Amino acid sequence: MNISIKNNRASGRVTLADVARTAGVSPSTVSRALRGERSVDPALIQRVVTVSDKLGYVPDPAARALASQRSNHVAILIPLLSNTLFVDLLDAAQKTLRAAGYQTLMGVTHYDSSEEEQLLREQLLHRPAGLLITGLDQNTATQKLITRSQVPCVHLMDLPDPGHTEHTYCVGFKQIQAGAAMTNMLLNQGRKRVAFAAAQLDPRVMQRLYGWRSALREAQLYDPTLEWLNPAPSSLALGGVLFEQIMKQKPAVDAIFFCNDDLAQGALLAALRLGISVPRQVAVAGFNDLTGSDQMLPALTTVRTPRAQIGQVAAEMLLTLMHGETPPHAQVNLGFDIIERQST
Amino acid sequence: MNISIKNNRASGRVTLADVARTAGVSPSTVSRALRGERSVDPALIQRVVTVSDKLGYVPDPAARALASQRSNHVAILIPLLSNTLFVDLLDAAQKTLRAAGYQTLMGVTHYDSSEEEQLLREQLLHRPAGLLITGLDQNTATQKLITRSQVPCVHLMDLPDPGHTEHTYCVGFKQIQAGAAMTNMLLNQGRKRVAFAAAQLDPRVMQRLYGWRSALREAQLYDPTLEWLNPAPSSLALGGVLFEQIMKQKPAVDAIFFCNDDLAQGALLAALRLGISVPRQVAVAGFNDLTGSDQMLPALTTVRTPRAQIGQVAAEMLLTLMHGETPPHAQVNLGFDIIERQST
DNA sequence: CTGAAAGCGCTTACAG
DNA sequence: CTGAAAGCGCTTACAG
């Protein structure tokens, strides 16, 4: 007796047809039963599942994708892999999605909207079941691609202004509010000359800048010469450079709010090197609460952003959408926390 | 006239059949021409390519995968996303692979060999064209999966002992040599009581430990009580803790070699907090040259590992393998550099 | 060098 | 609730 009578294909793969034959039902029924489609006799479901398990049947994703025009891939677009922020997002989303049976297709845009568009085009070929995309600032072509593809999409990290785009799904927090909140905290501590130092200058960084501006304007302390905007990529080293520049050119500054923790950490290390006392002479604040910020000397005051949670909640919202259901809220605000440590 | 006479399918998608019809050749020929198969009339290739471009034809990956039993996915398995080391690997590999038309399927194993096995099983369902996998320490089931799948595979970050596994493709460096080299450098600087502090304790960390041991044994300075091995995940905070422990319990130690830079950075920050002078009282060395190590105070002496290069070269080797060719060398040693800074 | 035909392994209207 | 049939869009022996 040859066991292979159950399965006479060359590949050795157990197919849906094998399960159907063994269970004594049609392939259609196996397909429906296994996908949990309603309107299949519970007894049959039971039988099909049993046989399927016994034979060790696993559906072929390619065949499924071809027939249904929808794969089990979920595409995710992030700007960079060199910023832990986005890696945390990716990690959390990927974990949630995998648990639900989806494979993550990652794309790195390098903050380049045409690269983003090209990447999306490629990913769309795989007919992803869903799409996760960082930010709200896609170019027109990309927006069209998303709309036309009909693929459910959730945006990460930011929220639109109220009134606009009610139909855009997103999970994040108000960057502008976070920028204002940290600035206000510094003002409440009695700081009068608060600089804003930023790199990369992506749309979310700009929002934080606007928050800083509005808080200072409200306090009648806005001084445009205290904006230090550098389009270069964010890094520890650049933070040190910016810090030194500011201290040299604006010695009266009594606080510096950096748009990202790596810059602020670099500033703290530069302060140690230069013998500048933080926070006595100048307060230093960061953004994101990245690894190491709590270990710095002095420990860094920063804004803790719920990026892992954003990744997870966005993935869950996407899952809902992919099931054809409507999430209770199209926009989810996960907020942020001001973490006061010793650097301010 | 309706342009859609060229294409009467509901999906609106331009298919290979559309190209064949328009070019006046058979689908087989289009398929062959587009995949650059030898033995197609150059004139026909020309014609097919032109028509294909004009119609904007893009092959459907799912159909291709189903028919050919091979997708354009490349699976990559890494332990963690929270260690920049692996993210650098992923980033470089992904970049190289994408340029060659492949989509990266990432799997995060959490240093768990049965999770690794499960992940690989899932990835194999997508019939990847190639596989990149961190380390050489897969469990038996995983090894069998790889072998049976016939999918070309390249291992990352480590090299096998000479003599064994000539048929295992890998790109990395000798972890044991790197461990010994850093230890010898410390000894050459006149250090006599060199501790080794490690976390995570994955196979590569253990190799570094063996390198440290052998160097100290050779110098007749080996002291087993100077091994600080902690299985917890590596982090800045843990580095600080280990540093404090060692200094308290082994005050005579004059150098500490940490198995990873995050630990060493944490140690440096702890030293600042505790008022312990580095390198005067104790030298501190790390491993990997991660972001920020050059910015520390004092700047961290470490082993620079060519992880981005490893990711790229491994991807290139995999590409060769996927084309059915044999790479000139099955094992590529990319070496490492000792970076002497101020902490030693 | 080229084509007709079968097949990859599923899903999904369409009937019943 | 179930099944027969067509079809998803390619590739690949097999002939010629």
XYZ file of C-alpha atoms (C1' of nucleotides) in Angstrom:
720
model
C 0.000 0.000 0.000
C 1.240 3.381 -0.901
C 0.245 6.333 1.183
C 0.628 8.571 -1.812
C -2.673 7.366 -3.207
C -4.087 10.285 -1.295
C -1.851 12.592 -3.175
C -0.530 11.926 -6.600
C 0.984 15.233 -7.489
C 4.657 15.515 -8.162
C 5.197 18.331 -5.719
C 4.213 16.233 -2.745
C 2.102 19.117 -1.636
C -1.259 18.366 -0.053
C -3.838 20.370 -1.906
C -7.356 21.453 -1.286
C -8.448 18.819 -3.784
C -6.819 16.137 -1.653
C -8.757 17.298 1.360
C -11.992 17.376 -0.634
C -11.467 13.860 -1.936
C -10.621 12.456 1.456
C -13.474 14.234 3.192
C -15.891 13.291 0.465
C -17.039 16.804 -0.317
C -16.490 19.230 -3.130
C -13.499 21.573 -3.299
C -15.880 24.498 -3.020
C -17.060 23.249 0.319
C -13.549 22.731 1.609
C -12.659 26.214 0.530
C -15.673 27.675 2.262
C -15.342 25.632 5.407
C -11.691 26.468 5.881
C -12.215 30.149 5.392
C -14.993 30.154 7.962
C -17.561 31.296 5.476
C -21.021 31.348 6.979
C -23.534 28.986 5.504
C -21.650 25.756 5.684
C -23.107 22.851 7.611
C -21.313 22.771 10.990
C -20.941 19.014 10.708
C -19.182 19.411 7.389
C -16.929 22.100 8.745
C -15.972 19.726 11.499
C -15.192 16.947 9.050
C -13.244 19.148 6.681
C -11.152 20.634 9.458
C -10.355 17.206 10.834
C -9.300 15.815 7.499
C -7.380 18.932 6.701
C -5.432 18.681 9.934
C -4.800 15.002 9.465
C -3.398 15.493 5.998
C -1.459 18.533 7.104
C -3.062 20.722 4.506
C -1.853 24.309 4.273
C -3.388 26.625 1.683
C -1.083 27.960 -0.982
C -0.932 31.734 -0.636
C -0.078 32.275 -4.292
C -3.048 30.278 -5.542
C -5.256 32.037 -3.090
C -3.996 35.425 -4.142
C -4.443 34.639 -7.803
C -7.962 33.360 -7.430
C -9.226 35.917 -4.972
C -7.228 38.873 -6.194
C -6.121 39.508 -2.646
C -3.049 38.243 -0.832
C -2.303 37.828 2.839
C 0.340 40.510 2.638
C 0.082 43.788 4.431
C 2.301 46.536 3.123
C 3.885 48.991 5.500
C 5.689 52.137 4.441
C 8.102 53.841 6.818
C 10.622 56.606 6.185
C 13.730 55.057 7.684
C 15.061 52.011 9.390
C 17.797 53.997 11.090
C 15.401 55.719 13.455
C 14.235 53.446 16.282
C 10.954 55.255 16.251
C 9.945 53.633 12.987
C 11.447 50.300 13.849
C 9.263 50.227 16.960
C 6.269 50.981 14.792
C 7.225 48.216 12.370
C 7.912 45.727 15.123
C 4.576 46.242 16.841
C 2.539 46.260 13.646
C 4.291 43.216 12.310
C 3.694 41.286 15.521
C -0.019 42.059 15.530
C -0.424 41.307 11.865
C 1.452 38.035 11.981
C -0.696 36.827 14.849
C -3.666 37.366 12.549
C -2.050 35.425 9.727
C -0.642 38.246 7.641
C 2.821 38.697 6.243
C 4.315 42.160 6.429
C 5.786 43.726 3.308
C 8.061 46.506 4.404
C 9.019 49.506 2.306
C 11.551 52.182 3.272
C 10.833 55.538 1.666
C 13.809 57.583 2.877
C 11.444 60.515 3.316
C 11.179 60.696 -0.452
C 7.647 60.950 -1.739
C 8.460 59.676 -5.190
C 10.299 56.725 -3.730
C 7.239 56.185 -1.576
C 5.085 56.181 -4.680
C 7.333 53.708 -6.490
C 7.482 51.438 -3.458
C 3.719 51.458 -3.139
C 3.370 50.618 -6.821
C 5.551 47.568 -6.333
C 3.750 46.500 -3.208
C 0.378 46.915 -4.854
C 1.386 44.305 -7.421
C 1.213 41.795 -4.605
C -2.382 42.820 -4.014
C -1.921 43.428 -0.310
C -4.913 42.984 1.934
C -4.065 46.186 3.744
C -1.736 49.131 3.906
C -0.043 50.950 6.757
C 1.633 54.203 5.881
C 3.574 56.706 7.932
C 2.251 60.236 8.017
C -0.470 62.049 6.137
C 1.655 63.822 3.599
C 1.550 61.552 0.565
C 1.844 63.066 -2.893
C -1.151 63.143 -5.200
C -0.097 60.143 -7.255
C 0.325 58.060 -4.122
C -3.058 59.114 -2.833
C -4.634 58.113 -6.109
C -2.891 54.769 -6.058
C -4.258 54.087 -2.614
C -7.783 55.118 -3.492
C -7.914 53.241 -6.776
C -6.431 50.110 -5.329
C -9.327 49.908 -2.881
C -6.893 48.509 -0.347
C -7.814 49.464 3.225
C -5.270 51.937 4.548
C -4.368 53.304 7.964
C -1.998 56.215 8.469
C 0.471 56.258 11.332
C 1.897 58.821 13.747
C -0.145 61.889 12.980
C -3.728 63.095 12.962
C -5.362 65.436 10.462
C -6.797 68.775 11.427
C -10.403 68.450 12.484
C -12.787 69.153 9.659
C -10.617 67.673 6.965
C -10.416 64.134 5.766
C -12.903 62.408 7.993
C -12.513 59.402 5.779
C -8.825 59.030 6.414
C -8.089 56.332 8.955
C -5.248 57.171 11.248
C -3.696 56.378 14.579
C -1.297 58.752 16.234
C -1.294 61.885 18.272
C -1.285 65.621 17.629
C 2.317 66.501 16.945
C 1.537 70.178 17.244
C 0.025 69.707 20.685
C 3.038 67.757 21.849
C 5.335 70.513 20.641
C 3.296 73.095 22.489
C 3.025 71.009 25.651
C 6.766 70.586 26.063
C 7.325 74.270 25.370
C 4.754 75.241 27.949
C 6.354 72.992 30.497
C 9.661 74.752 29.960
C 7.935 78.113 30.292
C 6.241 77.003 33.465
C 9.632 76.127 34.869
C 10.515 79.762 34.374
C 12.526 79.510 31.163
C 12.238 82.645 29.037
C 14.449 82.059 26.023
C 13.517 78.682 24.670
C 15.184 77.602 21.425
C 13.847 74.952 19.059
C 16.470 72.819 17.336
C 15.479 70.398 14.636
C 16.870 68.159 11.928
C 15.327 66.153 9.112
C 12.421 68.600 8.982
C 9.824 66.070 7.971
C 6.166 67.099 8.275
C 5.866 65.858 11.843
C 8.912 67.782 12.964
C 7.412 70.876 11.382
C 4.222 70.332 13.346
C 6.234 70.275 16.562
C 7.862 73.493 15.458
C 4.433 75.075 14.997
C 3.494 73.923 18.471
C 6.612 75.520 19.902
C 5.893 78.741 18.012
C 2.326 79.007 19.162
C 3.197 78.372 22.800
C 5.870 81.040 22.726
C 3.661 83.505 20.905
C 0.990 83.014 23.475
C 3.536 83.746 26.173
C 4.760 86.739 24.180
C 8.195 85.185 24.118
C 8.450 84.168 20.484
C 11.817 84.920 18.930
C 12.326 83.684 15.351
C 16.093 83.808 15.741
C 15.808 80.913 18.172
C 14.702 78.471 15.489
C 17.520 76.163 14.470
C 16.360 74.138 11.523
C 18.731 71.788 9.769
C 17.490 69.515 6.989
C 20.277 66.970 7.538
C 19.366 63.581 9.000
C 18.981 63.501 12.749
C 21.870 62.048 14.753
C 23.696 62.272 18.057
C 26.618 63.983 16.408
C 24.439 66.623 14.805
C 22.803 67.271 18.169
C 26.212 68.057 19.609
C 26.984 70.404 16.753
C 23.679 72.246 17.045
C 24.065 72.570 20.785
C 27.501 74.071 20.466
C 26.330 76.498 17.767
C 23.402 77.665 19.801
C 25.402 78.143 22.976
C 27.995 80.076 21.076
C 25.698 82.274 18.999
C 22.873 82.678 21.493
C 24.492 82.513 24.937
C 21.375 83.936 26.550
C 19.257 80.926 25.602
C 18.091 79.199 28.766
C 16.425 76.124 27.264
C 16.677 74.090 24.083
C 13.884 71.883 22.856
C 15.218 69.323 20.384
C 12.785 67.734 17.943
C 14.177 64.262 18.564
C 15.968 62.494 21.404
C 19.053 61.563 19.446
C 19.778 65.257 18.960
C 19.121 65.959 22.625
C 21.325 63.088 23.748
C 24.106 64.416 21.561
C 23.592 67.830 23.111
C 23.868 66.412 26.613
C 27.119 64.673 25.743
C 28.420 67.845 24.133
C 27.518 69.760 27.285
C 29.600 67.325 29.324
C 32.502 67.811 26.956
C 32.182 71.586 26.965
C 31.642 71.820 30.679
C 28.269 73.475 30.277
C 25.985 72.718 33.165
C 22.594 71.213 32.321
C 20.024 72.194 33.470
C 21.555 75.025 35.514
C 22.904 77.041 32.638
C 20.588 75.665 30.001
C 17.730 73.175 30.061
C 17.641 70.461 27.409
C 14.516 68.639 26.303
C 13.986 65.999 23.654
C 11.222 64.159 21.868
C 10.158 60.504 21.644
C 11.853 59.073 24.725
C 14.211 56.837 22.775
C 16.478 54.190 24.270
C 19.113 55.657 26.512
C 17.389 58.927 27.275
C 16.689 57.797 30.816
C 20.329 56.795 31.206
C 21.857 60.093 30.173
C 23.604 62.390 32.579
C 21.524 64.260 33.454
C 18.610 62.073 32.474
C 16.752 63.604 29.563
C 13.385 65.297 29.872
C 11.365 64.350 26.859
C 7.986 63.608 25.296
C 7.149 59.951 25.397
C 5.331 58.939 22.228
C 3.334 55.715 22.165
C 4.834 54.361 18.970
C 4.602 50.667 19.793
C 1.004 51.198 20.754
C 0.403 53.151 17.572
C 1.762 50.260 15.534
C -0.448 47.799 17.327
C -3.650 49.823 17.359
C -3.217 50.773 13.717
C -2.711 47.124 12.805
C -5.859 46.218 14.727
C -7.815 48.929 12.988
C -6.531 47.680 9.665
C -7.592 44.154 10.587
C -11.091 45.445 11.218
C -11.118 47.198 7.879
C -9.817 44.127 6.095
C -12.662 42.118 7.580
C -14.983 44.530 5.862
C -16.090 46.111 9.106
C -16.035 49.745 10.119
C -13.882 50.760 13.074
C -15.716 52.766 15.740
C -13.480 55.758 15.111
C -11.632 56.662 11.951
C -9.115 58.682 13.925
C -7.540 57.441 17.117
C -5.577 59.820 19.270
C -3.189 57.930 21.516
C -1.741 61.037 23.111
C 1.723 61.510 24.575
C 3.363 62.061 27.951
C 5.737 64.705 29.143
C 8.503 62.897 31.008
C 10.246 65.262 33.353
C 13.734 64.148 34.222
C 16.865 65.984 35.338
C 17.840 67.832 32.184
C 15.251 70.572 32.716
C -12.997 53.457 -31.093
C -12.541 52.066 -27.692
C -9.073 51.541 -26.351
C -10.337 48.737 -24.187
C -10.578 46.426 -27.179
C -7.020 45.579 -26.270
C -8.142 44.496 -22.894
C -11.529 43.158 -22.123
C -11.085 41.840 -18.628
C -13.065 43.237 -15.785
C -10.049 43.925 -13.621
C -8.635 46.440 -16.058
C -5.331 44.742 -15.603
C -3.118 44.348 -18.657
C -2.165 40.709 -18.889
C 0.445 38.750 -20.674
C -2.264 37.597 -23.074
C -2.969 41.213 -23.990
C 0.681 41.730 -24.832
C 0.768 38.529 -26.873
C -2.313 39.509 -28.838
C -1.065 43.005 -29.546
C 2.408 41.842 -30.472
C 1.050 39.059 -32.607
C 2.949 36.272 -30.886
C 2.032 33.481 -28.523
C 1.852 33.919 -24.767
C 4.728 31.476 -24.404
C 6.925 33.746 -26.429
C 5.977 36.799 -24.436
C 6.723 34.938 -21.261
C 10.103 33.831 -22.516
C 11.038 37.155 -24.017
C 10.179 39.093 -20.890
C 12.099 36.795 -18.629
C 15.145 37.078 -20.827
C 15.191 33.409 -21.628
C 17.859 32.557 -24.166
C 16.634 31.206 -27.471
C 14.150 33.852 -28.423
C 14.583 35.760 -31.650
C 16.112 39.135 -30.750
C 13.697 40.853 -33.089
C 10.762 39.308 -31.260
C 12.183 40.247 -27.902
C 12.395 43.808 -29.149
C 8.815 43.774 -30.332
C 7.455 42.175 -27.195
C 9.280 44.575 -24.920
C 8.027 47.556 -26.883
C 4.429 46.421 -26.817
C 4.702 45.469 -23.181
C 5.977 48.924 -22.284
C 3.364 50.636 -24.366
C 0.544 48.729 -22.730
C 2.117 49.174 -19.322
C 2.188 45.484 -18.681
C 3.461 44.327 -15.284
C 3.587 40.613 -14.506
C 1.381 39.373 -11.707
C 3.627 37.978 -8.978
C 0.952 35.625 -7.681
C 0.319 34.054 -11.074
C 4.013 33.760 -11.620
C 4.544 32.167 -8.247
C 1.729 29.717 -8.776
C 2.870 28.645 -12.202
C 6.579 28.511 -11.511
C 6.432 27.385 -7.901
C 8.784 30.195 -7.001
C 7.984 33.721 -5.878
C 10.025 36.896 -5.969
C 10.130 36.973 -2.201
C 13.295 36.593 -0.227
C 12.861 35.620 3.395
C 15.148 37.039 6.041
C 15.271 35.837 9.607
C 16.785 38.028 12.303
C 16.683 37.694 16.082
C 15.470 41.124 17.042
C 14.408 44.452 15.697
C 15.432 46.222 18.889
C 19.129 45.801 18.207
C 20.428 48.204 15.553
C 22.883 45.573 14.510
C 20.176 43.467 12.934
C 18.287 46.412 11.567
C 21.438 47.452 9.717
C 21.670 43.959 8.314
C 18.039 44.032 7.252
C 18.312 47.487 5.757
C 21.324 46.647 3.622
C 20.020 43.282 2.472
C 16.622 44.691 1.670
C 18.103 47.508 -0.372
C 20.238 45.153 -2.460
C 17.412 42.698 -2.962
C 14.878 45.290 -3.962
C 17.227 46.699 -6.566
C 17.241 43.212 -8.078
C 13.453 42.998 -8.078
C 12.879 41.000 -4.913
C 10.547 41.678 -2.028
C 11.885 41.040 1.447
C 9.856 38.929 3.852
C 11.103 39.655 7.324
C 10.824 37.330 10.292
C 11.799 38.166 13.873
C 12.822 35.106 15.873
C 13.421 36.641 19.305
C 16.417 34.320 19.673
C 13.968 31.444 19.943
C 14.821 28.513 17.730
C 11.326 27.095 17.701
C 9.916 30.471 16.785
C 12.522 30.577 14.073
C 11.317 27.230 12.809
C 7.696 28.302 12.814
C 8.515 31.558 11.059
C 10.476 29.729 8.402
C 7.590 27.340 7.864
C 5.272 30.256 7.221
C 7.723 31.970 4.934
C 8.327 28.788 2.978
C 4.639 28.728 2.081
C 5.325 31.763 -0.043
C 7.952 29.738 -1.912
C 10.670 32.331 -1.482
C 13.376 32.497 -4.102
C 16.014 32.757 -1.406
C 16.666 32.798 2.303
C 18.891 34.895 4.526
C 19.268 33.689 8.077
C 21.185 35.054 11.034
C 23.779 32.771 12.582
C 24.679 29.146 12.099
C 22.864 27.691 15.070
C 19.546 26.547 13.655
C 17.806 23.586 15.218
C 17.587 20.293 13.358
C 14.045 20.789 12.172
C 14.921 24.176 10.738
C 17.951 22.771 8.975
C 15.826 20.062 7.440
C 13.233 22.577 6.315
C 15.921 24.572 4.579
C 17.472 21.556 2.890
C 14.208 20.035 1.759
C 12.835 23.303 0.482
C 15.770 23.535 -1.905
C 15.685 27.273 -1.389
C 19.138 28.865 -1.689
C 20.260 30.058 1.729
C 22.992 32.318 3.039
C 23.852 32.640 6.724
C 24.768 35.975 8.238
C 27.190 37.284 10.851
C 29.252 34.220 11.641
C 31.549 31.712 9.950
C 31.800 28.004 10.678
C 34.964 26.386 11.931
C 37.161 25.337 9.060
C 36.669 21.732 8.113
C 32.957 21.691 8.815
C 30.090 22.571 6.568
C 31.884 23.581 3.413
C 28.496 23.599 1.772
C 27.057 26.201 4.053
C 27.040 29.620 2.462
C 27.808 32.385 4.882
C 29.006 35.947 5.110
C 30.371 37.336 8.342
C 33.520 37.346 10.380
C 35.088 35.195 13.059
C 33.430 36.250 16.277
C 35.996 34.351 18.295
C 38.858 36.161 16.613
C 37.235 39.510 17.270
C 36.829 38.634 20.939
C 40.473 37.642 21.161
C 41.682 40.687 19.227
C 40.034 43.191 21.531
C 41.282 41.328 24.581
C 44.809 41.314 23.234
C 44.621 44.995 22.569
C 43.701 45.606 26.190
C 46.547 43.369 27.324
C 48.957 45.202 25.073
C 47.910 48.416 26.731
C 49.126 46.885 29.969
C 45.807 45.807 31.464
C 46.131 42.723 33.637
C 42.691 42.055 35.048
C 40.335 42.146 32.113
C 36.707 41.244 32.815
C 34.220 40.091 30.193
C 30.647 41.266 30.684
C 27.883 39.928 28.513
C 24.115 39.803 28.138
C 21.759 37.909 25.855
C 24.328 35.121 25.542
C 23.447 34.165 22.021
C 25.882 31.937 20.137
C 27.858 34.839 18.761
C 28.305 36.409 22.172
C 29.556 33.069 23.424
C 32.102 32.982 20.621
C 33.402 36.356 21.741
C 33.645 34.990 25.251
C 35.740 32.090 23.977
C 37.992 34.552 22.207
C 38.442 36.504 25.415
C 39.207 33.321 27.340
C 41.784 32.076 24.919
C 43.591 35.399 24.779
C 43.761 35.578 28.565
C 44.829 31.968 28.868
C 47.595 32.568 26.440
C 48.712 35.511 28.533
C 48.377 33.376 31.668
C 45.911 35.902 33.000
C 42.678 33.965 32.758
C 40.454 34.330 35.791
C 37.032 32.645 35.574
C 35.648 34.900 38.288
C 35.922 37.788 35.849
C 33.220 36.415 33.568
C 29.944 38.276 34.016
C 27.313 36.504 32.018
C 23.725 37.631 32.182
C 21.095 36.047 29.932
C 18.833 39.110 30.062
C 18.434 41.195 26.909
C 21.196 43.654 26.280
C 20.503 47.302 27.123
C 22.122 50.521 28.288
C 20.553 50.151 31.697
C 21.851 46.623 32.151
C 25.319 47.804 31.172
C 25.198 50.312 33.986
C 24.108 47.650 36.443
C 26.817 45.209 35.383
C 29.447 47.921 35.573
C 28.462 48.858 39.080
C 28.413 45.215 40.173
C 31.822 44.521 38.758
C 33.403 47.609 40.259
C 31.925 46.781 43.619
C 32.699 43.098 43.696
C 35.954 43.131 41.787
C 37.548 46.498 42.521
C 40.905 45.309 41.206
C 39.571 44.878 37.669
C 41.403 47.267 35.356
C 39.459 46.723 32.147
C 35.990 45.543 31.155
C 35.208 44.187 27.738
C 31.458 44.337 27.074
C 30.006 42.029 24.450
C 27.917 44.819 22.945
C 28.144 48.584 22.708
C 24.850 49.304 24.403
C 26.170 47.675 27.564
C 29.430 49.573 27.282
C 27.656 52.868 26.721
C 25.561 52.229 29.796
C 28.738 51.476 31.717
C 30.314 54.741 30.599
C 27.267 56.681 31.753
C 27.263 54.803 35.060
C 30.931 55.652 35.495
C 30.095 59.336 35.084
C 27.353 59.021 37.661
C 29.553 57.114 40.086
C 32.551 59.337 39.567
C 34.696 56.453 38.378
C 37.363 57.612 35.994
C 37.505 55.868 32.627
C 40.047 54.838 31.422
C 42.306 55.821 34.330
C 40.746 53.574 36.916
C 39.217 51.101 34.525
C 39.230 50.742 30.765
C 35.923 50.074 29.002
C 35.583 48.438 25.614
C 32.534 47.499 23.602
C 31.561 45.593 20.500
C 29.892 46.551 17.190
C 30.496 50.291 17.114
C 26.843 51.215 17.371
C 25.424 54.714 16.988
C 26.577 57.030 19.697
C 29.690 55.131 20.727
C 31.887 57.777 19.139
C 29.948 60.477 20.969
C 30.297 59.069 24.451
C 32.440 60.649 27.120
C 35.043 59.274 26.884
C 34.498 58.016 23.348
C 34.128 54.260 23.370
C 36.807 51.888 22.168
C 35.091 49.087 20.311
C 35.134 46.505 17.545
C 33.617 47.807 14.366
C 31.672 45.058 12.646
C 30.786 45.406 8.972
C 27.112 44.585 9.336
C 25.794 46.722 6.502
C 28.415 45.207 4.261
C 27.501 41.744 5.481
C 23.877 42.351 4.572
C 24.810 43.556 1.132
C 27.395 40.924 0.298
C 25.152 38.153 1.572
C 22.304 39.444 -0.557
C 24.591 39.514 -3.570
C 25.736 35.979 -2.899
C 22.123 34.914 -2.591
C 21.336 36.598 -5.895
C 24.093 34.556 -7.512
C 22.701 31.383 -6.006
C 19.171 32.243 -7.103
C 20.431 32.660 -10.658
C 21.600 29.093 -10.447
C 25.248 30.058 -10.378
C 27.914 29.146 -7.874
C 29.555 31.930 -5.897
C 33.361 31.889 -6.001
C 33.531 31.310 -2.263
C 30.956 29.672 -0.043
C 32.285 31.503 2.978
C 33.137 35.168 2.929
C 35.054 36.664 5.824
C 34.507 40.401 5.974
C 36.655 40.888 9.055
C 36.364 43.576 11.709
C 38.291 46.596 12.962
C 39.468 47.510 16.411
C 38.539 51.144 16.929
C 40.673 52.658 19.646
C 39.079 55.680 21.239
C 39.432 57.305 24.647
C 37.775 54.764 26.913
C 40.817 52.478 26.962
C 13.330 29.463 -32.202
C 7.984 29.171 -31.479
C 3.277 27.680 -30.177
C -0.785 24.890 -28.330
C -2.043 22.865 -24.315
C -2.010 21.622 -19.775
C -1.469 22.887 -15.290
C -0.122 25.571 -10.912
C -4.002 25.483 -6.482
C -7.145 28.083 -5.230
C -12.049 31.164 -5.245
C -16.412 32.493 -6.776
C -20.429 33.592 -9.306
C -24.068 30.618 -10.837
C -27.420 27.014 -10.272
C -29.922 24.170 -7.598
C -26.366 24.679 2.382
C -23.611 22.392 -1.663
C -21.392 21.403 -6.181
C -19.772 21.770 -11.174
C -17.452 24.826 -13.853
C -14.949 28.592 -15.116
C -11.323 31.449 -14.271
C -7.374 34.022 -11.824
C -2.522 35.080 -15.009
C 1.191 33.053 -15.503
C 5.078 28.964 -16.804
C 6.668 24.884 -18.834
C 7.260 20.428 -20.667
C 6.190 18.740 -25.163
C 6.135 18.940 -30.129
C 7.606 20.767 -34.155
